[in-house]
Amino acid sequence: MALYHMIHNRCPKCHQGQVFKTNNLFSFRPTKMEDACPHCHQNFVKEPGFYWGAMYVSYALATAEMALAYVTALLLGASPFDFVNLGICIAVVIFLFPFNFRMARLIWLYLFTGVVES
Ligand SMILES: [Zn+2]
């Protein structure tokens, strides 16, 4: 259920307010976060630099996406050590950068708000 709320850009506490000001997960336009939930006033910035840790989540997401792209390319007939595979993996990560950025911050926020089990 938490994944559903993350994908729909909802507050980890009340599931009503938005965390990001826009809902498009794949927009390359810069997006801003709310400082607090417009519905329940849950603080989204717990301390200065709170979202630095989201880089680890972003790294994990990008690694999983690259592995999936690599395996998919292999299944489609590419050779294991081909620069085409490398290009495909890099293109996938660049294309999914906005998704990773937002999902990493949302996962980080949900982890440290303590409501992942809901
Ligand atoms: Zn809220």
XYZ file of N, CA and C and ligand atoms in Angstrom:
355
model
N 0.828 -1.204 0.000
C 0.000 0.000 0.000
C 0.862 1.254 0.000
N 2.008 1.166 0.699
C 2.893 2.331 0.727
C 3.402 2.644 -0.675
N 3.675 1.602 -1.470
C 4.142 1.829 -2.838
C 3.085 2.558 -3.653
N 1.830 2.205 -3.464
C 0.732 2.884 -4.161
C 0.729 4.375 -3.817
N 0.891 4.685 -2.541
C 0.880 6.089 -2.124
C 2.126 6.815 -2.615
N 3.268 6.114 -2.656
C 4.479 6.749 -3.179
C 4.307 7.108 -4.648
N 3.796 6.163 -5.425
C 3.628 6.414 -6.858
C 2.630 7.535 -7.095
N 1.654 7.650 -6.218
C 0.654 8.705 -6.376
C 1.027 9.983 -5.634
N 2.305 10.071 -5.194
C 2.823 11.330 -4.662
C 2.058 11.785 -3.429
N 1.792 10.879 -2.524
C 0.987 11.220 -1.347
C 1.840 11.293 -0.090
N 1.372 12.061 0.839
C 2.019 12.237 2.136
C 2.100 10.885 2.854
N 3.253 10.562 3.484
C 3.361 9.267 4.168
C 2.475 9.165 5.409
N 2.044 10.268 5.953
C 1.257 10.222 7.182
C -0.246 10.137 6.903
N -0.760 11.067 6.102
C -2.222 11.133 5.915
C -2.672 10.558 4.569
N -1.763 10.383 3.627
C -2.068 9.882 2.289
C -3.032 10.783 1.517
N -3.140 12.041 1.908
C -4.035 12.984 1.228
C -3.246 14.078 0.508
N -2.339 14.720 1.219
C -1.573 15.814 0.637
C -0.487 15.314 -0.301
N -0.016 16.216 -1.164
C 1.022 15.872 -2.115
C 2.398 16.200 -1.546
N 3.392 15.388 -1.890
C 4.770 15.656 -1.489
C 5.418 16.584 -2.509
N 5.264 16.254 -3.804
C 5.774 17.113 -4.877
C 4.624 17.955 -5.418
N 4.958 19.112 -5.962
C 3.909 20.024 -6.415
C 3.228 19.542 -7.689
N 3.906 18.695 -8.474
C 3.281 18.121 -9.669
C 3.267 16.601 -9.528
N 2.337 15.958 -10.224
C 2.167 14.512 -10.087
C 2.882 13.694 -11.147
N 3.429 14.325 -12.188
C 4.040 13.579 -13.284
C 5.390 13.004 -12.850
N 5.474 11.683 -12.795
C 6.709 11.020 -12.366
C 7.816 11.102 -13.407
N 7.470 11.356 -14.658
C 8.454 11.284 -15.732
C 8.757 12.639 -16.361
N 8.378 13.718 -15.710
C 8.606 15.043 -16.273
C 10.067 15.452 -16.098
N 10.690 15.949 -17.165
C 12.063 16.431 -17.081
C 12.111 17.876 -16.586
N 10.955 18.520 -16.441
C 10.935 19.876 -15.905
C 11.264 19.814 -14.414
N 12.036 20.776 -13.933
C 12.369 20.764 -12.504
C 11.101 20.819 -11.655
N 11.075 19.999 -10.645
C 9.902 19.944 -9.778
C 10.321 20.276 -8.358
N 9.410 20.848 -7.629
C 9.699 21.252 -6.253
C 8.863 20.429 -5.296
N 9.423 20.256 -4.099
C 8.704 19.564 -3.041
C 8.015 20.594 -2.156
N 6.939 20.156 -1.562
C 6.318 20.971 -0.516
C 7.207 20.874 0.729
N 7.251 21.926 1.526
C 7.999 21.866 2.788
C 7.258 21.051 3.838
N 5.933 21.079 3.757
C 5.103 20.314 4.687
C 3.846 19.891 3.947
N 3.175 18.903 4.488
C 1.955 18.410 3.860
C 0.879 19.494 3.896
N 0.267 19.803 2.762
C -0.796 20.816 2.777
C -2.047 20.342 3.533
N -2.166 19.071 3.795
C -3.351 18.542 4.465
C -3.139 18.377 5.980
N -2.081 17.657 6.383
C -1.877 17.370 7.816
C -0.675 18.103 8.411
N 0.050 18.854 7.599
C 1.201 19.660 8.028
C 2.379 18.818 8.515
N 2.469 17.562 8.059
C 3.650 16.736 8.330
C 4.856 17.395 7.674
N 5.924 17.577 8.429
C 7.128 18.204 7.909
C 7.837 17.247 6.955
N 8.127 17.694 5.734
C 8.821 16.850 4.759
C 10.328 17.076 4.769
N 10.799 18.108 5.435
C 12.233 18.380 5.526
C 12.601 18.271 7.001
N 13.054 17.083 7.389
C 13.275 16.815 8.808
C 14.485 17.557 9.355
N 15.504 17.738 8.519
C 16.715 18.455 8.926
C 17.424 18.903 7.660
N 18.349 19.867 7.757
C 19.097 20.271 6.563
C 19.888 19.083 6.009
N 19.815 18.881 4.717
C 20.536 17.781 4.085
C 19.860 16.430 4.243
N 18.601 16.424 4.653
C 17.890 15.166 4.892
C 17.870 14.294 3.642
N 17.721 14.897 2.485
C 17.560 14.106 1.259
C 18.883 13.685 0.619
N 20.013 13.996 1.248
C 21.279 13.489 0.724
C 21.271 11.961 0.731
N 20.663 11.374 1.719
C 20.603 9.919 1.802
C 19.780 9.289 0.701
N 18.906 10.071 0.077
C 18.095 9.548 -1.019
C 18.957 9.175 -2.218
N 20.198 9.689 -2.240
C 21.098 9.317 -3.344
C 21.389 7.824 -3.326
N 21.442 7.235 -2.146
C 21.679 5.787 -2.059
C 20.500 5.021 -2.661
N 19.314 5.504 -2.399
C 18.122 4.870 -2.969
C 18.121 5.044 -4.480
N 18.478 6.240 -4.934
C 18.539 6.498 -6.369
C 19.564 5.595 -7.041
N 20.701 5.407 -6.382
C 21.739 4.518 -6.911
C 21.207 3.089 -7.042
N 20.493 2.627 -6.025
C 19.930 1.273 -6.066
C 18.895 1.151 -7.186
N 18.060 2.160 -7.346
C 17.058 2.124 -8.423
C 17.734 2.089 -9.788
N 18.743 2.948 -9.984
C 19.436 3.006 -11.274
C 20.157 1.698 -11.566
N 20.755 1.103 -10.544
C 21.444 -0.173 -10.732
C 20.467 -1.270 -11.134
N 19.324 -1.314 -10.474
C 18.312 -2.321 -10.818
C 17.795 -2.110 -12.239
N 17.583 -0.852 -12.623
C 17.104 -0.570 -13.976
C 18.150 -0.941 -15.026
N 19.420 -0.644 -14.723
C 20.486 -1.001 -15.672
C 20.594 -2.519 -15.814
N 20.499 -3.234 -14.712
C 20.567 -4.701 -14.768
C 19.400 -5.253 -15.579
N 18.227 -4.698 -15.361
C 17.053 -5.144 -16.111
C 17.205 -4.837 -17.602
N 17.723 -3.660 -17.924
C 17.939 -3.302 -19.332
C 18.982 -4.215 -19.964
N 20.034 -4.529 -19.209
C 21.091 -5.402 -19.718
C 20.551 -6.802 -20.006
N 19.809 -7.352 -19.066
C 19.249 -8.700 -19.251
C 18.251 -8.697 -20.411
N 17.458 -7.645 -20.509
C 16.498 -7.549 -21.616
C 17.230 -7.507 -22.953
N 18.322 -6.736 -23.019
C 19.101 -6.672 -24.261
C 19.689 -8.035 -24.601
N 20.156 -8.761 -23.573
C 20.696 -10.105 -23.816
C 19.616 -11.039 -24.344
N 18.425 -10.946 -23.761
C 17.323 -11.808 -24.201
C 16.888 -11.485 -25.620
N 17.104 -10.230 -26.040
C 16.744 -9.831 -27.399
C 17.852 -10.139 -28.402
N 18.951 -10.752 -27.930
C 19.961 -11.221 -28.863
C 21.256 -10.441 -28.892
N 21.432 -9.449 -28.055
C 22.686 -8.702 -28.046
C 23.769 -9.566 -27.415
N 25.013 -9.324 -27.811
C 26.106 -10.081 -27.209
C 26.423 -9.494 -25.827
N 26.984 -10.311 -24.924
C 27.179 -9.858 -23.535
C 28.110 -8.654 -23.384
N 29.150 -8.556 -24.215
C 30.113 -7.473 -24.064
C 30.064 -6.593 -25.304
N 29.000 -5.845 -25.405
C 28.769 -5.023 -26.588
C 28.544 -3.572 -26.142
N 29.089 -2.627 -26.898
C 28.875 -1.216 -26.554
C 27.429 -0.800 -26.766
N 26.710 -1.553 -27.576
C 25.288 -1.259 -27.750
C 24.553 -1.477 -26.428
N 24.912 -2.551 -25.720
C 24.313 -2.801 -24.401
C 24.591 -1.651 -23.453
N 25.827 -1.173 -23.443
C 26.199 -0.063 -22.569
C 25.374 1.175 -22.918
N 25.231 1.439 -24.206
C 24.429 2.590 -24.642
C 22.976 2.461 -24.226
N 22.448 1.254 -24.370
C 21.050 1.026 -23.965
C 20.886 1.252 -22.466
N 21.807 0.729 -21.684
C 21.722 0.889 -20.220
C 21.814 2.358 -19.825
N 22.712 3.101 -20.439
C 22.852 4.523 -20.122
C 21.597 5.281 -20.549
N 21.051 4.958 -21.715
C 19.837 5.627 -22.182
C 18.659 5.364 -21.248
N 18.556 4.126 -20.760
C 17.460 3.792 -19.829
C 17.578 4.609 -18.555
N 18.774 4.717 -18.009
C 18.953 5.465 -16.764
C 18.691 6.961 -16.983
N 19.130 7.496 -18.130
C 18.871 8.914 -18.402
C 17.370 9.142 -18.578
N 16.706 8.253 -19.300
C 15.266 8.393 -19.511
C 14.495 8.303 -18.192
N 14.961 7.448 -17.275
C 14.255 7.247 -16.004
C 14.768 8.150 -14.876
N 15.647 9.106 -15.205
C 16.178 9.979 -14.165
C 15.083 10.706 -13.380
N 14.089 11.334 -14.030
C 13.057 12.021 -13.232
C 12.300 11.070 -12.312
N 12.009 9.862 -12.801
C 11.334 8.861 -11.978
C 12.206 8.495 -10.777
N 13.494 8.254 -11.016
C 14.397 7.875 -9.930
C 14.524 8.988 -8.893
N 14.642 10.216 -9.367
C 14.791 11.353 -8.462
C 13.611 11.429 -7.507
N 12.423 11.370 -8.049
C 11.230 11.502 -7.212
C 11.015 10.265 -6.343
N 11.155 9.094 -6.931
C 10.919 7.879 -6.148
C 11.958 7.724 -5.035
N 13.201 8.107 -5.298
C 14.227 8.011 -4.258
C 13.869 8.901 -3.075
N 13.437 10.116 -3.352
C 13.062 11.019 -2.257
C 11.811 10.523 -1.533
N 10.864 9.999 -2.290
C 9.644 9.498 -1.647
C 9.948 8.276 -0.779
N 10.771 7.347 -1.286
C 11.130 6.164 -0.502
C 11.876 6.590 0.761
N 12.805 7.531 0.610
C 13.567 8.010 1.763
C 12.645 8.650 2.797
N 11.715 9.464 2.322
C 10.762 10.114 3.222
C 9.877 9.086 3.918
N 9.400 8.096 3.173
C 8.554 7.067 3.777
C 9.338 6.235 4.796
N 10.614 5.943 4.489
C 11.432 5.173 5.429
C 11.583 5.890 6.758
N 11.807 7.196 6.700
C 12.111 7.926 7.930
C 10.916 8.656 8.514
N 9.746 8.428 7.962
C 8.543 8.945 8.599
C 7.911 7.843 9.437
N 8.363 6.591 9.202
C 7.938 5.497 10.055
C 6.567 4.966 9.783
N 6.074 5.130 8.580
C 4.734 4.646 8.271
C 4.765 3.728 7.057
N 5.880 3.026 6.829
C 6.006 2.161 5.674
C 4.996 1.016 5.726
N 4.669 0.556 6.928
C 3.801 -0.625 7.032
C 2.347 -0.342 6.694
N 1.949 0.919 6.595
C 0.535 1.210 6.335
C 0.151 1.009 4.899
Zn -0.243 14.669 5.196
